[in-house]
C-alpha positions as semicolon CSV with decimal commas, in nm:
position;residue;x (nm);y (nm);z (nm)
1;X;0,000;0,000;0,000
2;X;0,125;0,353;-0,085
3;X;0,056;0,667;0,119
4;X;0,063;1,026;-0,009
5;X;0,329;1,230;0,172
6;X;0,221;1,595;0,215
7;X;0,575;1,711;0,292
8;X;0,728;1,562;-0,023
9;X;0,412;1,614;-0,230
10;X;0,433;1,261;-0,371
11;X;0,328;0,900;-0,315
12;X;0,565;0,698;-0,099
13;X;0,594;0,342;0,024
14;X;0,780;0,044;-0,133
15;X;0,732;-0,328;-0,098
16;X;0,925;-0,497;0,185
17;X;1,140;-0,690;-0,062
18;X;1,242;-0,364;-0,231
19;X;1,339;-0,212;0,104
20;X;1,560;-0,512;0,184
21;X;1,727;-0,490;-0,157
22;X;1,781;-0,113;-0,115
23;X;1,937;-0,164;0,230
24;X;2,173;-0,424;0,083
25;X;2,270;-0,189;-0,202
26;X;2,321;0,106;0,035
27;X;2,547;-0,107;0,259
28;X;2,759;-0,185;-0,046
29;X;2,767;0,186;-0,139
30;X;2,874;0,284;0,215
31;X;3,157;0,030;0,207
32;X;3,272;0,179;-0,121
33;X;3,250;0,529;0,026
34;X;3,467;0,430;0,323
35;X;3,733;0,294;0,090
36;X;3,723;0,602;-0,135
37;X;3,739;0,827;0,171
38;X;4,050;0,649;0,304
39;X;4,224;0,674;-0,032
40;X;4,132;1,044;-0,058
41;X;4,264;1,120;0,291
42;X;4,597;0,953;0,209
43;X;4,620;1,142;-0,120
44;X;4,539;1,475;0,044
45;X;4,798;1,408;0,316
46;X;5,065;1,341;0,055
47;X;4,982;1,657;-0,138
48;X;4,985;1,866;0,179
49;X;5,330;1,738;0,277
50;X;5,463;1,804;-0,073
51;X;5,331;2,160;-0,068
52;X;5,488;2,224;0,274
53;X;5,824;2,086;0,160
54;X;5,826;2,324;-0,136
55;X;5,755;2,618;0,090
56;X;5,399;2,685;-0,040
57;X;5,251;2,725;0,306
58;X;5,075;3,058;0,264
59;X;4,775;2,955;0,048
60;X;4,459;3,118;0,189
61;X;4,204;2,879;0,337
62;X;3,837;2,907;0,233
63;X;3,608;3,092;0,471
64;X;3,235;3,106;0,514
65;X;3,166;2,767;0,667
66;X;2,853;2,705;0,872
67;X;2,750;2,429;1,108
68;X;2,376;2,383;1,155
69;X;2,219;2,295;1,487
70;X;1,851;2,281;1,575
71;X;1,691;2,609;1,484
72;X;1,837;2,887;1,272
73;X;2,184;2,852;1,115
74;X;2,471;3,026;1,293
75;X;2,757;3,168;1,091
76;X;3,123;3,143;1,193
77;X;3,225;3,432;0,966
78;X;3,370;3,734;1,139
79;X;3,160;3,965;0,921
80;X;2,831;3,767;0,944
81;X;2,525;3,976;1,025
82;X;2,356;3,704;1,228
83;X;2,062;3,669;0,989
84;X;1,899;4,004;1,050
85;X;1,644;4,141;0,808
86;X;1,900;4,391;0,680
87;X;2,134;4,108;0,584
88;X;1,853;3,921;0,409
89;X;1,783;4,168;0,131
90;X;1,922;3,938;-0,138
91;X;1,781;3,629;0,030
92;X;1,436;3,782;-0,006
93;X;1,467;3,810;-0,384
94;X;1,721;4,085;-0,466
95;X;1,989;4,047;-0,729
96;X;2,279;4,246;-0,585
97;X;2,512;3,955;-0,502
98;X;2,872;4,066;-0,444
99;X;3,168;3,876;-0,594
100;X;3,285;3,584;-0,380
101;X;3,633;3,433;-0,337
102;X;3,699;3,086;-0,472
103;X;3,552;2,813;-0,251
104;X;3,290;3,041;-0,091
105;X;2,924;3,059;-0,202
106;X;2,811;3,386;-0,362
107;X;2,647;3,644;-0,137
108;X;2,404;3,616;0,032
109;X;2,459;3,239;0,052
110;X;2,675;3,050;0,297
111;X;2,787;2,689;0,318
112;X;2,585;2,464;0,548
113;X;2,680;2,125;0,692
114;X;2,334;1,987;0,754
115;X;2,252;1,745;1,034
116;X;2,150;1,483;0,776
117;X;2,501;1,497;0,630
118;X;2,434;1,718;0,327
119;X;2,656;2,004;0,220
120;X;2,431;2,287;0,104
121;X;2,440;2,656;0,023
122;X;2,151;2,860;0,166
123;X;2,098;3,233;0,224
124;X;2,209;3,363;0,562
125;X;1,948;3,364;0,836
126;X;1,724;3,094;0,689
127;X;1,555;2,858;0,931
128;X;1,582;2,479;0,918
129;X;1,322;2,216;0,994
130;X;1,295;1,849;0,908
131;X;1,019;1,590;0,883
132;X;1,106;1,220;0,910
133;X;0,912;1,017;0,656
134;X;0,883;0,649;0,577
135;X;1,169;0,642;0,327
136;X;1,375;0,953;0,407
137;X;1,396;1,272;0,607
138;X;1,267;1,582;0,428
139;X;1,485;1,883;0,513
140;X;1,355;2,238;0,458
141;X;1,531;2,572;0,480
142;X;1,294;2,871;0,483
143;X;1,342;3,246;0,461
144;X;1,242;3,436;0,777
145;X;0,917;3,545;0,608
146;X;0,846;3,192;0,487
147;X;0,805;3,306;0,126
148;X;1,107;3,118;-0,008
149;X;1,219;2,762;0,060
150;X;1,482;2,502;-0,027
151;X;1,387;2,136;0,019
152;X;1,612;1,828;-0,002
153;X;1,547;1,456;0,045
154;X;1,635;1,112;-0,089
155;X;1,437;0,973;-0,382
156;X;1,310;0,615;-0,358
157;X;1,210;0,556;-0,719
158;X;1,422;0,388;-0,987
159;X;1,525;0,707;-1,171
160;X;1,483;1,086;-1,146
161;X;1,249;1,089;-1,446
162;X;1,036;0,802;-1,310
163;X;1,011;0,982;-0,975
164;X;0,873;1,300;-1,130
165;X;0,638;1,109;-1,363
166;X;0,500;0,914;-1,067
167;X;0,428;1,239;-0,885
168;X;0,259;1,392;-1,189
169;X;0,040;1,086;-1,239
170;X;-0,070;1,077;-0,875
171;X;-0,352;1,268;-0,710
172;X;-0,314;1,521;-0,430
173;X;-0,119;1,794;-0,602
174;X;-0,109;2,143;-0,445
175;X;-0,399;2,379;-0,508
176;X;-0,388;2,567;-0,835
177;X;-0,119;2,338;-0,978
178;X;-0,008;2,440;-1,329
179;X;0,270;2,251;-1,508
180;X;0,488;2,495;-1,702
181;X;0,635;2,242;-1,941
182;X;0,720;1,874;-1,986
183;X;0,949;1,690;-1,749
184;X;1,295;1,776;-1,878
185;X;1,561;1,508;-1,882
186;X;1,898;1,664;-1,801
187;X;2,253;1,547;-1,745
188;X;2,434;1,639;-1,424
189;X;2,799;1,567;-1,492
190;X;2,722;1,245;-1,678
191;X;2,463;1,132;-1,423
192;X;2,086;1,113;-1,492
193;X;1,861;1,395;-1,376
194;X;1,515;1,534;-1,446
195;X;1,348;1,868;-1,380
196;X;0,994;1,998;-1,351
197;X;0,884;2,363;-1,335
198;X;0,535;2,447;-1,212
199;X;0,326;2,704;-1,029
200;X;0,072;2,655;-0,751
201;X;-0,161;2,875;-0,548
202;X;-0,106;2,713;-0,211
203;X;0,086;2,447;-0,019
204;X;-0,025;2,285;0,303
205;X;0,133;2,461;0,601
206;X;0,295;2,734;0,390
207;X;0,202;3,107;0,389
208;X;-0,037;3,252;0,133
209;X;0,190;3,462;-0,090
210;X;-0,014;3,438;-0,408
211;X;0,121;3,217;-0,683
212;X;0,425;3,005;-0,603
213;X;0,692;2,915;-0,859
214;X;0,864;2,581;-0,801
215;X;1,169;2,421;-0,962
216;X;1,185;2,049;-0,873
217;X;1,514;1,884;-0,970
218;X;1,576;1,513;-0,906
219;X;1,915;1,365;-0,978
220;X;2,178;1,103;-0,913
221;X;2,461;1,235;-0,695
222;X;2,826;1,130;-0,684
223;X;2,745;0,851;-0,436
224;X;2,510;0,682;-0,684
225;X;2,203;0,765;-0,474
226;X;1,904;0,965;-0,598
227;X;1,806;1,298;-0,437
228;X;1,560;1,581;-0,489
229;X;1,626;1,952;-0,457
230;X;1,320;2,176;-0,480
231;X;1,323;2,556;-0,477
232;X;1,007;2,753;-0,391
233;X;0,947;3,126;-0,432
234;X;0,694;3,387;-0,536
235;X;0,600;3,391;-0,903
236;X;0,518;3,763;-0,884
237;X;0,885;3,871;-0,891
238;X;0,973;3,660;-1,193
239;X;1,126;3,314;-1,221
240;X;1,495;3,390;-1,269
241;X;1,561;3,402;-0,894
242;X;1,440;3,042;-0,846
243;X;1,654;2,930;-1,142
244;X;1,960;3,102;-0,992
245;X;1,886;2,956;-0,651
246;X;1,865;2,605;-0,799
247;X;2,193;2,652;-0,986
248;X;2,367;2,750;-0,661
249;X;2,204;2,467;-0,466
250;X;2,312;2,207;-0,722
251;X;2,669;2,333;-0,751
252;X;2,718;2,319;-0,373
253;X;2,526;2,000;-0,298
254;X;2,726;1,709;-0,159
255;X;2,561;1,390;-0,028
256;X;2,631;1,239;0,314
257;X;2,960;1,058;0,372
258;X;3,117;1,186;0,050
259;X;3,418;1,411;-0,011
260;X;3,319;1,663;-0,278
261;X;3,532;1,938;-0,434
262;X;3,447;2,297;-0,355
263;X;3,284;2,459;-0,657
264;X;3,400;2,790;-0,796
265;X;3,199;3,106;-0,772
266;X;2,852;3,095;-0,922
C-alpha cells in the first residue's frame, strides 16, 4: 500500500522486498565510500606534505563555513550579520550579489553542513526544519518570512524521471497546480537527472503569498544515490531568482559521507 506524503508532495511506500534490496545496495555503497574516503585522505595528506616541503605554506584557506544545529543557522564568519532582516535583502529576492572568493558561495549564501550529512548553500538567516518520513527525512530551509524555501530529500524511485512522472500521475497535487512544461531530462555531470517547473496557489502549512513558482530537480549524486532539490518562491517577482537559486544549490550539494570538491563562484 502507498501513502501520499504531504511534505514531499508525492506518493511513498515500497514493498518490503524492495526495502531489503535497497538496504543491501546502500550497505555496499557505504563500504565503497569508506574505501574512497580512506584513499582520498591519504592522497590529500601526501599533497599537503609536498606543498609544505616546497615552501607553499601561505595559500589562503576558504572561509564562510557554517554548522547547523537545531533552529536557525549560525555563521562562523567574522563579518556575518547574524541573519537580520537587513542582511537578508538578497535572500528575499534581490539580485545584488557581491563577488565571492573561490571556494565560498556567492552572497548572500553560505555553506551549510546539515545534520543529515548534506553540504548545502543557503541564504544567511534561513531557518531549518525536518520531517522524518517512511523512506527519508525531508529537510527544509525557509526564509524568515516563509516566502522562499529550499527542500532536499532522498528519492526512492528507480530514476529521477520516473520519480517526477509518478508524482505527476498521482492525485493530491497542491492547489492551483499548473505545469509549465514537460518533465525535462537533463545530465548532471554524466549522471541522470530530471526537472519539472510548475506554479501553484497554495501548499499545506505554507504562507499565502499568491502564486508560487517551483523548480523540482531530481538527480543522481556522486554517491550513486538519488536525491531531490526543490526551490520555492513567489512567481510575482519573476522566475529567474528560483533558477539562480537552484543553480547555486546544485553546484554546492554534496551527499552524506562523501568528499566533494568545492565549486568555484557561481
